[in-house]
GROMACS .gro file of C-alpha atoms in nm:
model
  447
    1MET     CA    1   7.735  10.456   7.810
    2MET     CA    2   7.830  10.158   8.030
    3ILE     CA    3   8.160  10.009   7.908
    4GLY     CA    4   8.220   9.731   8.159
    5THR     CA    5   8.165   9.595   8.509
    6LEU     CA    6   8.411   9.445   8.755
    7LEU     CA    7   8.245   9.221   9.008
    8ARG     CA    8   8.460   9.092   9.307
    9LEU     CA    9   8.286   8.785   9.448
   10GLY     CA   10   8.325   8.709   9.806
   11ARG     CA   11   8.331   9.073   9.915
   12ARG     CA   12   8.014   9.157   9.722
   13GLU     CA   13   8.201   9.452   9.589
   14LEU     CA   14   8.080   9.617   9.261
   15HIS     CA   15   8.308   9.837   9.069
   16THR     CA   16   8.139   9.965   8.752
   17ILE     CA   17   8.311  10.163   8.452
   18ILE     CA   18   8.062  10.430   8.352
   19SER     CA   19   8.265  10.573   8.062
   20ARG     CA   20   8.595  10.589   7.891
   21GLU     CA   21   8.687  10.879   7.677
   22THR     CA   22   8.999  11.079   7.558
   23ILE     CA   23   9.029  11.448   7.675
   24LYS     CA   24   9.235  11.660   7.433
   25PRO     CA   25   9.390  12.009   7.492
   26SER     CA   26   9.122  12.282   7.440
   27SER     CA   27   9.374  12.465   7.207
   28PRO     CA   28   9.596  12.289   6.963
   29THR     CA   29   9.963  12.268   7.040
   30PRO     CA   30  10.168  12.487   6.806
   31SER     CA   31  10.381  12.300   6.567
   32SER     CA   32  10.703  12.446   6.728
   33LEU     CA   33  10.617  12.246   7.044
   34HIS     CA   34  10.560  11.922   6.877
   35THR     CA   35  10.867  11.764   7.029
   36TYR     CA   36  10.932  11.768   7.404
   37ASN     CA   37  11.284  11.644   7.474
   38LEU     CA   38  11.337  11.459   7.798
   39SER     CA   39  11.621  11.618   8.014
   40SER     CA   40  11.933  11.408   8.108
   41LEU     CA   41  11.782  11.348   8.445
   42ASP     CA   42  11.441  11.220   8.292
   43GLN     CA   43  11.649  10.987   8.095
   44LEU     CA   44  11.773  10.816   8.400
   45ILE     CA   45  11.416  10.721   8.518
   46ASP     CA   46  11.244  10.391   8.460
   47GLN     CA   47  10.917  10.376   8.288
   48LYS     CA   48  10.668  10.354   8.569
   49TYR     CA   49  10.359  10.557   8.672
   50VAL     CA   50  10.344  10.781   8.965
   51SER     CA   51   9.986  10.735   9.090
   52LEU     CA   52   9.801  10.996   9.308
   53ILE     CA   53   9.453  10.968   9.422
   54LEU     CA   54   9.266  11.243   9.621
   55PHE     CA   55   8.955  11.183   9.825
   56TYR     CA   56   8.671  11.423   9.856
   57GLN     CA   57   8.376  11.396  10.079
   58ASN     CA   58   8.022  11.496   9.972
   59ASN     CA   59   7.987  11.751  10.248
   60GLY     CA   60   7.747  12.000  10.088
   61ASN     CA   61   8.017  12.247   9.997
   62SER     CA   62   7.896  12.243   9.650
   63ASN     CA   63   7.542  12.245   9.474
   64LEU     CA   64   7.687  12.040   9.186
   65SER     CA   65   7.574  11.694   9.136
   66ALA     CA   66   7.834  11.399   9.089
   67HIS     CA   67   7.756  11.425   8.705
   68ASP     CA   68   7.804  11.800   8.707
   69LYS     CA   69   8.142  11.768   8.895
   70ALA     CA   70   8.262  11.516   8.648
   71ARG     CA   71   8.177  11.744   8.350
   72GLU     CA   72   8.329  12.048   8.500
   73ILE     CA   73   8.664  11.856   8.602
   74LYS     CA   74   8.681  11.720   8.245
   75LYS     CA   75   8.631  12.050   8.100
   76SER     CA   76   8.915  12.222   8.315
   77LEU     CA   77   9.148  11.907   8.244
   78SER     CA   78   9.105  12.002   7.867
   79GLN     CA   79   9.186  12.368   7.940
   80SER     CA   80   9.489  12.260   8.167
   81LEU     CA   81   9.645  12.037   7.903
   82THR     CA   82   9.692  12.349   7.683
   83ARG     CA   83   9.958  12.471   7.931
   84TYR     CA   84  10.076  12.104   8.016
   85TYR     CA   85  10.104  12.019   7.663
   86PRO     CA   86  10.350  11.725   7.683
   87PHE     CA   87  10.100  11.548   7.920
   88ALA     CA   88   9.857  11.498   7.622
   89GLY     CA   89  10.143  11.356   7.409
   90ARG     CA   90  10.294  11.019   7.341
   91LEU     CA   91  10.614  10.827   7.372
   92CYS     CA   92  10.674  10.688   7.017
   93THR     CA   93  10.846  10.378   7.190
   94PRO     CA   94  10.912  10.304   7.550
   95THR     CA   95  11.274  10.393   7.500
   96THR     CA   96  11.257  10.720   7.303
   97THR     CA   97  11.412  11.023   7.450
   98TYR     CA   98  11.125  11.273   7.364
   99VAL     CA   99  10.754  11.320   7.386
  100GLN     CA  100  10.561  11.359   7.068
  101CYS     CA  101  10.310  11.634   7.139
  102LYS     CA  102  10.032  11.640   6.861
  103ASP     CA  103   9.737  11.646   7.115
  104GLU     CA  104   9.669  11.277   7.126
  105GLY     CA  105   9.500  11.346   7.470
  106VAL     CA  106   9.456  11.195   7.817
  107VAL     CA  107   9.252  10.879   7.886
  108CYS     CA  108   8.982  10.960   8.133
  109VAL     CA  109   8.785  10.682   8.301
  110GLU     CA  110   8.464  10.738   8.516
  111ALA     CA  111   8.382  10.465   8.747
  112GLN     CA  112   8.113  10.387   9.033
  113ASN     CA  113   8.231  10.195   9.337
  114ASP     CA  114   7.979  10.055   9.585
  115ARG     CA  115   8.214  10.115   9.890
  116GLU     CA  116   8.243  10.409  10.115
  117LEU     CA  117   8.505  10.667  10.047
  118LYS     CA  118   8.651  10.588  10.422
  119THR     CA  119   8.717  10.223  10.303
  120PHE     CA  120   9.006  10.368  10.067
  121GLN     CA  121   9.096  10.677  10.258
  122HIS     CA  122   9.395  10.537  10.428
  123ILE     CA  123   9.466  10.245  10.202
  124SER     CA  124   9.820  10.116  10.136
  125GLU     CA  125   9.993  10.124   9.802
  126GLN     CA  126  10.057   9.741   9.870
  127ASP     CA  127   9.665   9.683   9.866
  128SER     CA  128   9.549   9.540   9.535
  129ASN     CA  129   9.223   9.716   9.593
  130LEU     CA  130   9.381  10.046   9.515
  131ASP     CA  131   9.450   9.930   9.156
  132GLN     CA  132   9.076   9.964   9.060
  133LEU     CA  133   9.080  10.337   9.129
  134PHE     CA  134   9.325  10.413   8.858
  135PRO     CA  135   9.296  10.396   8.476
  136ASP     CA  136   9.384  10.039   8.348
  137SER     CA  137   9.446  10.131   7.989
  138LEU     CA  138   9.793  10.288   7.998
  139ASP     CA  139  10.035  10.117   7.772
  140GLY     CA  140  10.355  10.284   7.857
  141THR     CA  141  10.334  10.528   7.577
  142ASN     CA  142  10.061  10.738   7.748
  143ILE     CA  143  10.195  11.020   7.955
  144VAL     CA  144   9.894  11.065   8.186
  145GLY     CA  145   9.576  10.896   8.260
  146VAL     CA  146   9.285  10.996   8.491
  147GLN     CA  147   8.994  10.817   8.662
  148LEU     CA  148   8.711  10.982   8.840
  149ASN     CA  149   8.564  10.745   9.109
  150HIS     CA  150   8.224  10.807   9.258
  151PHE     CA  151   8.161  10.619   9.601
  152ALA     CA  152   7.830  10.507   9.737
  153CYS     CA  153   7.848  10.780  10.004
  154GLY     CA  154   7.854  11.054   9.733
  155GLY     CA  155   8.219  11.130   9.776
  156MET     CA  156   8.469  11.119   9.495
  157GLY     CA  157   8.823  11.001   9.434
  158VAL     CA  158   9.024  11.192   9.166
  159ALA     CA  159   9.302  10.956   9.046
  160VAL     CA  160   9.590  11.053   8.825
  161SER     CA  161   9.866  10.838   8.690
  162MET     CA  162  10.165  11.023   8.542
  163SER     CA  163  10.466  10.857   8.362
  164HIS     CA  164  10.761  10.900   8.579
  165ILE     CA  165  10.982  11.002   8.288
  166ILE     CA  166  10.802  11.327   8.240
  167GLY     CA  167  10.827  11.422   8.612
  168ASP     CA  168  10.843  11.355   8.968
  169GLY     CA  169  10.604  11.379   9.262
  170CYS     CA  170  10.656  11.771   9.267
  171THR     CA  171  10.547  11.788   8.894
  172LEU     CA  172  10.233  11.586   8.963
  173GLY     CA  173  10.159  11.802   9.256
  174SER     CA  174  10.181  12.123   9.047
  175PHE     CA  175   9.975  11.985   8.777
  176VAL     CA  176   9.686  11.874   8.985
  177ASN     CA  177   9.699  12.218   9.180
  178TYR     CA  178   9.690  12.387   8.847
  179TRP     CA  179   9.416  12.169   8.724
  180ALA     CA  180   9.210  12.234   9.044
  181SER     CA  181   9.263  12.616   9.012
  182VAL     CA  182   9.123  12.617   8.657
  183THR     CA  183   8.813  12.409   8.775
  184ARG     CA  184   8.751  12.662   9.052
  185TYR     CA  185   8.768  12.966   8.855
  186GLY     CA  186   8.637  12.842   8.522
  187SER     CA  187   8.886  12.994   8.297
  188ALA     CA  188   9.284  12.932   8.241
  189GLY     CA  189   9.318  13.312   8.224
  190HIS     CA  190   9.195  13.377   8.574
  191GLU     CA  191   9.457  13.577   8.787
  192GLU     CA  192   9.448  13.297   9.064
  193VAL     CA  193   9.578  13.037   8.799
  194LEU     CA  194   9.882  13.237   8.666
  195PRO     CA  195  10.133  13.181   8.951
  196LEU     CA  196  10.087  12.810   8.904
  197ASN     CA  197  10.179  12.801   8.531
  198PRO     CA  198  10.439  12.525   8.456
  199HIS     CA  199  10.800  12.604   8.385
  200PHE     CA  200  10.973  12.379   8.123
  201ILE     CA  201  11.347  12.326   8.090
  202CYS     CA  202  11.469  12.336   7.743
  203SER     CA  203  11.666  12.022   7.689
  204PRO     CA  204  11.886  11.930   7.388
  205THR     CA  205  11.791  11.679   7.127
  206THR     CA  206  11.968  11.348   7.150
  207ASN     CA  207  11.979  11.061   6.914
  208SER     CA  208  12.027  10.792   7.179
  209ILE     CA  209  11.776  10.565   7.348
  210ARG     CA  210  11.703  10.580   7.715
  211PRO     CA  211  11.930  10.341   7.911
  212GLU     CA  212  11.779  10.043   8.089
  213VAL     CA  213  11.755  10.117   8.460
  214LYS     CA  214  11.893   9.838   8.686
  215VAL     CA  215  11.653   9.732   8.946
  216ILE     CA  216  11.785   9.565   9.265
  217ASN     CA  217  11.573   9.268   9.370
  218HIS     CA  218  11.562   9.276   9.761
  219GLY     CA  219  11.361   8.947   9.785
  220TYR     CA  220  11.143   9.080  10.061
  221ALA     CA  221  10.853   8.839  10.165
  222ASN     CA  222  10.506   8.906  10.333
  223LEU     CA  223  10.535   9.287  10.322
  224ILE     CA  224  10.263   9.463  10.517
  225ALA     CA  225  10.175   9.818  10.601
  226ARG     CA  226  10.077  10.024  10.904
  227ASN     CA  227  10.000  10.377  10.929
  228PHE     CA  228  10.114  10.587  11.245
  229VAL     CA  229  10.030  10.946  11.310
  230PHE     CA  230  10.279  11.165  11.489
  231PRO     CA  231  10.124  11.487  11.633
  232ASN     CA  232  10.316  11.811  11.611
  233THR     CA  233  10.343  11.831  12.001
  234LYS     CA  234  10.507  11.491  12.012
  235LEU     CA  235  10.733  11.581  11.711
  236SER     CA  236  10.856  11.887  11.913
  237GLU     CA  237  10.930  11.639  12.208
  238LEU     CA  238  11.129  11.439  11.969
  239LYS     CA  239  11.334  11.742  11.845
  240ASN     CA  240  11.420  11.823  12.201
  241LYS     CA  241  11.529  11.460  12.264
  242VAL     CA  242  11.759  11.471  11.959
  243ILE     CA  243  11.921  11.805  12.049
  244ALA     CA  244  11.978  11.687  12.410
  245LEU     CA  245  12.154  11.369  12.286
  246ALA     CA  246  12.357  11.558  12.052
  247SER     CA  247  12.474  11.808  12.328
  248SER     CA  248  12.556  11.538  12.574
  249GLY     CA  249  12.814  11.359  12.355
  250PRO     CA  250  13.125  11.421  12.169
  251THR     CA  251  12.933  11.472  11.835
  252PRO     CA  252  12.871  11.834  11.721
  253PRO     CA  253  12.546  12.004  11.838
  254ILE     CA  254  12.234  11.982  11.631
  255LYS     CA  255  12.036  12.310  11.599
  256ASN     CA  256  11.678  12.330  11.488
  257PRO     CA  257  11.628  11.987  11.335
  258THR     CA  258  11.318  11.950  11.115
  259ARG     CA  259  11.022  11.737  11.179
  260VAL     CA  260  11.101  11.510  10.879
  261GLU     CA  261  11.463  11.459  10.991
  262VAL     CA  262  11.381  11.357  11.346
  263LEU     CA  263  11.079  11.144  11.253
  264THR     CA  264  11.286  10.972  10.967
  265SER     CA  265  11.571  10.900  11.225
  266LEU     CA  266  11.320  10.753  11.473
  267LEU     CA  267  11.150  10.530  11.206
  268TYR     CA  268  11.480  10.408  11.070
  269LYS     CA  269  11.626  10.339  11.414
  270THR     CA  270  11.326  10.139  11.512
  271ALA     CA  271  11.314   9.941  11.206
  272MET     CA  272  11.678   9.848  11.237
  273GLY     CA  273  11.615   9.761  11.594
  274ALA     CA  274  11.329   9.524  11.489
  275ALA     CA  275  11.538   9.360  11.228
  276THR     CA  276  11.826   9.302  11.464
  277LYS     CA  277  11.599   9.145  11.720
  278LYS     CA  278  11.448   8.924  11.468
  279SER     CA  279  11.787   8.789  11.320
  280GLY     CA  280  11.983   8.815  11.648
  281CYS     CA  281  12.256   9.027  11.506
  282PHE     CA  282  12.299   9.367  11.363
  283LYS     CA  283  12.372   9.394  10.988
  284PRO     CA  284  12.489   9.711  10.811
  285SER     CA  285  12.171   9.910  10.680
  286TYR     CA  286  12.104  10.178  10.439
  287LEU     CA  287  11.866  10.464  10.454
  288PHE     CA  288  11.757  10.612  10.093
  289MET     CA  289  11.589  10.942  10.085
  290PRO     CA  290  11.465  11.096   9.759
  291MET     CA  291  11.513  11.460   9.774
  292ASP     CA  292  11.362  11.754   9.551
  293ILE     CA  293  11.663  11.957   9.443
  294ARG     CA  294  11.479  12.247   9.260
  295ASN     CA  295  11.610  12.469   9.532
  296LYS     CA  296  11.950  12.321   9.548
  297PHE     CA  297  12.057  12.476   9.219
  298VAL     CA  298  12.285  12.785   9.220
  299GLU     CA  299  12.002  12.955   9.026
  300LYS     CA  300  11.710  12.806   9.206
  301LEU     CA  301  11.427  12.650   8.970
  302PRO     CA  302  11.058  12.733   9.021
  303GLN     CA  303  10.856  12.452   9.227
  304THR     CA  304  10.650  12.448   8.912
  305THR     CA  305  10.929  12.310   8.696
  306VAL     CA  306  10.827  12.012   8.512
  307GLY     CA  307  11.049  11.702   8.516
  308ASN     CA  308  11.246  11.478   8.747
  309LEU     CA  309  11.443  11.731   8.955
  310GLY     CA  310  11.557  11.497   9.234
  311SER     CA  311  11.829  11.312   9.369
  312VAL     CA  312  11.872  11.041   9.645
  313MET     CA  313  12.062  11.085   9.983
  314VAL     CA  314  12.216  10.770  10.107
  315VAL     CA  315  12.288  10.741  10.475
  316PRO     CA  316  12.478  10.413  10.573
  317THR     CA  317  12.476  10.262  10.910
  318ARG     CA  318  12.748  10.011  10.940
  319HIS     CA  319  12.789   9.978  11.315
  320THR     CA  320  12.536   9.990  11.614
  321THR     CA  321  12.717  10.284  11.748
  322ALA     CA  322  12.586  10.487  11.457
  323SER     CA  323  12.217  10.406  11.501
  324SER     CA  324  12.153  10.656  11.769
  325LEU     CA  325  11.885  10.917  11.695
  326HIS     CA  326  12.114  11.220  11.676
  327VAL     CA  327  12.382  11.047  11.482
  328ILE     CA  328  12.142  10.964  11.219
  329VAL     CA  329  12.004  11.310  11.206
  330ALA     CA  330  12.347  11.440  11.169
  331LYS     CA  331  12.425  11.220  10.876
  332ILE     CA  332  12.094  11.316  10.709
  333ARG     CA  333  12.194  11.669  10.746
  334ASP     CA  334  12.552  11.611  10.600
  335ALA     CA  335  12.390  11.421  10.303
  336LYS     CA  336  12.158  11.714  10.247
  337SER     CA  337  12.443  11.969  10.239
  338GLN     CA  338  12.627  11.777   9.978
  339LEU     CA  339  12.347  11.842   9.726
  340GLU     CA  340  12.391  12.221   9.742
  341GLY     CA  341  12.526  12.415   9.468
  342ILE     CA  342  12.407  12.219   9.162
  343GLN     CA  343  12.524  12.405   8.836
  344SER     CA  344  12.296  12.259   8.581
  345VAL     CA  345  12.065  11.973   8.515
  346GLN     CA  346  12.349  11.789   8.338
  347HIS     CA  347  12.552  11.862   8.650
  348ALA     CA  348  12.279  11.689   8.862
  349ALA     CA  349  12.242  11.405   8.617
  350ASP     CA  350  12.635  11.320   8.625
  351ASN     CA  351  12.612  11.315   9.016
  352PHE     CA  352  12.315  11.083   9.006
  353LYS     CA  353  12.483  10.854   8.752
  354SER     CA  354  12.793  10.849   8.976
  355LEU     CA  355  12.572  10.751   9.271
  356LEU     CA  356  12.392  10.464   9.071
  357THR     CA  357  12.725  10.329   8.958
  358LYS     CA  358  12.855  10.313   9.309
  359LEU     CA  359  12.546  10.147   9.432
  360GLY     CA  360  12.535   9.896   9.143
  361ASN     CA  361  12.885   9.795   9.164
  362GLU     CA  362  13.039   9.823   9.518
  363GLU     CA  363  12.776   9.785   9.766
  364SER     CA  364  12.472   9.624   9.575
  365GLU     CA  365  12.497   9.295   9.776
  366ASP     CA  366  12.483   9.459  10.119
  367ILE     CA  367  12.216   9.702  10.001
  368ALA     CA  368  11.995   9.419   9.899
  369LYS     CA  369  12.027   9.264  10.234
  370ARG     CA  370  11.877   9.549  10.423
  371SER     CA  371  11.779   9.900  10.299
  372TYR     CA  372  11.503  10.131  10.368
  373VAL     CA  373  11.342  10.408  10.156
  374CYS     CA  374  11.203  10.710  10.328
  375SER     CA  375  11.000  10.939  10.086
  376SER     CA  376  10.866  11.248  10.233
  377LEU     CA  377  10.575  11.431  10.087
  378CYS     CA  378  10.558  11.685  10.369
  379GLY     CA  379  10.505  12.026  10.241
  380PHE     CA  380  10.373  11.895   9.898
  381PRO     CA  381  10.045  12.074   9.809
  382TYR     CA  382   9.840  11.746   9.781
  383ASN     CA  383   9.625  11.836  10.081
  384LYS     CA  384   9.540  12.175   9.926
  385VAL     CA  385   9.392  12.052   9.608
  386ASP     CA  386   9.042  12.214   9.585
  387PHE     CA  387   8.841  12.165   9.264
  388GLY     CA  388   8.572  12.386   9.414
  389TRP     CA  389   8.401  12.159   9.662
  390GLY     CA  390   8.667  12.168   9.936
  391LYS     CA  391   9.005  12.024  10.015
  392PRO     CA  392   9.060  11.649  10.011
  393VAL     CA  393   9.026  11.445  10.330
  394GLY     CA  394   9.297  11.216  10.238
  395ALA     CA  395   9.551  11.135   9.960
  396THR     CA  396   9.753  10.837   9.856
  397LEU     CA  397  10.055  10.860   9.644
  398ALA     CA  398  10.181  10.522   9.500
  399LEU     CA  399  10.471  10.445   9.284
  400LYS     CA  400  10.427  10.093   9.161
  401SER     CA  401  10.786   9.951   9.147
  402GLU     CA  402  11.003   9.668   9.285
  403ASP     CA  403  10.947   9.541   9.639
  404LYS     CA  404  11.081   9.769   9.893
  405ILE     CA  405  11.061   9.838  10.277
  406GLY     CA  406  11.064  10.183  10.432
  407PHE     CA  407  10.825  10.486  10.501
  408VAL     CA  408  10.616  10.747  10.331
  409LEU     CA  409  10.566  11.055  10.536
  410LYS     CA  410  10.291  11.318  10.459
  411ASP     CA  411  10.131  11.592  10.638
  412THR     CA  412   9.801  11.507  10.810
  413PRO     CA  413   9.488  11.663  10.649
  414ASP     CA  414   9.455  11.909  10.955
  415GLY     CA  415   9.826  12.002  10.945
  416ASP     CA  416   9.875  11.906  11.294
  417GLY     CA  417  10.137  11.628  11.241
  418ILE     CA  418  10.272  11.379  11.015
  419GLU     CA  419  10.125  11.054  10.884
  420ALA     CA  420  10.375  10.768  10.839
  421GLN     CA  421  10.312  10.472  10.639
  422VAL     CA  422  10.549  10.214  10.721
  423ILE     CA  423  10.607   9.903  10.514
  424LEU     CA  424  10.803   9.607  10.661
  425GLU     CA  425  10.818   9.237  10.662
  426LYS     CA  426  10.562   9.075  10.878
  427GLU     CA  427  10.798   8.960  11.159
  428ASP     CA  428  10.964   9.299  11.156
  429MET     CA  429  10.645   9.478  11.180
  430GLU     CA  430  10.534   9.285  11.479
  431ILE     CA  431  10.840   9.400  11.670
  432PHE     CA  432  10.832   9.756  11.522
  433GLU     CA  433  10.471   9.839  11.608
  434ASN     CA  434  10.538   9.740  11.975
  435ASP     CA  435  10.852   9.946  12.028
  436ASN     CA  436  10.793  10.160  12.342
  437GLU     CA  437  11.008  10.442  12.226
  438MET     CA  438  10.848  10.490  11.880
  439LEU     CA  439  10.491  10.447  12.057
  440SER     CA  440  10.563  10.729  12.294
  441PHE     CA  441  10.562  10.967  12.009
  442CYS     CA  442  10.267  10.870  11.812
  443GLN     CA  443   9.919  10.760  11.796
  444ILE     CA  444   9.842  10.435  11.574
  445ASN     CA  445   9.604  10.443  11.283
  446GLN     CA  446   9.609  10.092  11.149
  447LEU     CA  447   9.502  10.009  10.795
   0.00000   0.00000   0.00000
């Protein structure tokens, strides 16, 4: 049944909501699991939605029609929610510290868009056109929402919005891969599904409410995004350059730097240079790097562990002498080493709260002036999510939050490099995208 139509005049663009329904777990959740307590790390996260959309071409890999694909994917979602039972639950209020898991279900919207898939394939999270591809009926108490988008070319966009309080990007990646695996093999009991089963942390009951998360308002204006692709051959050259710089100076040598380390260093250095050139003087800058810490525990956690298992590395650059590539890489490595040896989730939460206190009190004024966030999705399984009609040709992960400048890194679909989405103020971007050193390592793929 047709529920509604959105017509965007001027662009002659038609976006039609075909159906809206609630998908419930295929098997009821046992009464012993009706309450899912948020961990001490989950309780430090603001209530936002992490939104992922995967784009699939109609390339003839499947004999199923668009209608049949939608039917199969809804059926497997119902089966998957039996394992990921908190995802079908609700928060009683936006500040409660537990999820009530009584099979309320997941909102599932199906939509038809008259534009081509390629129009959205490299879209920025800053583009308002992205919003129409995600479910619009989530009120903050929903844990997960899904929207299936059918494009004019026959391709499909599978969009998932997950409450950040239930998990991070790794949690979302594990869920969609499990869901895809169930779709491919038609049964949650298939042996190919079992290794992807979720791992839940048992968290104690608390009578408190989740604290309000302080958001720093940076006050950036005219933010724009550009995509830059860095082939692996060029990243190897960049690694060699970093190693050579470190070996020629008084700093300790750098061995085997990763692609993410050297590319983050290059982007951060270039962005600082652009801001300095615009203003005419260097100002202290800060690099923030969210980091998955599942493998930083003394007893490592499975990658399928559900929850917010992350921390933030902070690399301050207070002087121009510290803005060299090899110096930034060395600082990133030092910050990474400090995350090792986590004893427990509570230990990780205490460390994170200490960092938030420091940033909120001592350095918030400087941080608000010039800070960059670099989120790396390299190695995340988004490009491998196969529902039975092939791997996605593109993926966009968006976390709608306060305005921010920085970089989002992800593997190219062919695995032969890294695609970096760079978000800067307009004047800075005009300088950034013409930097000769940065351009020597990449090919530009503009939005």
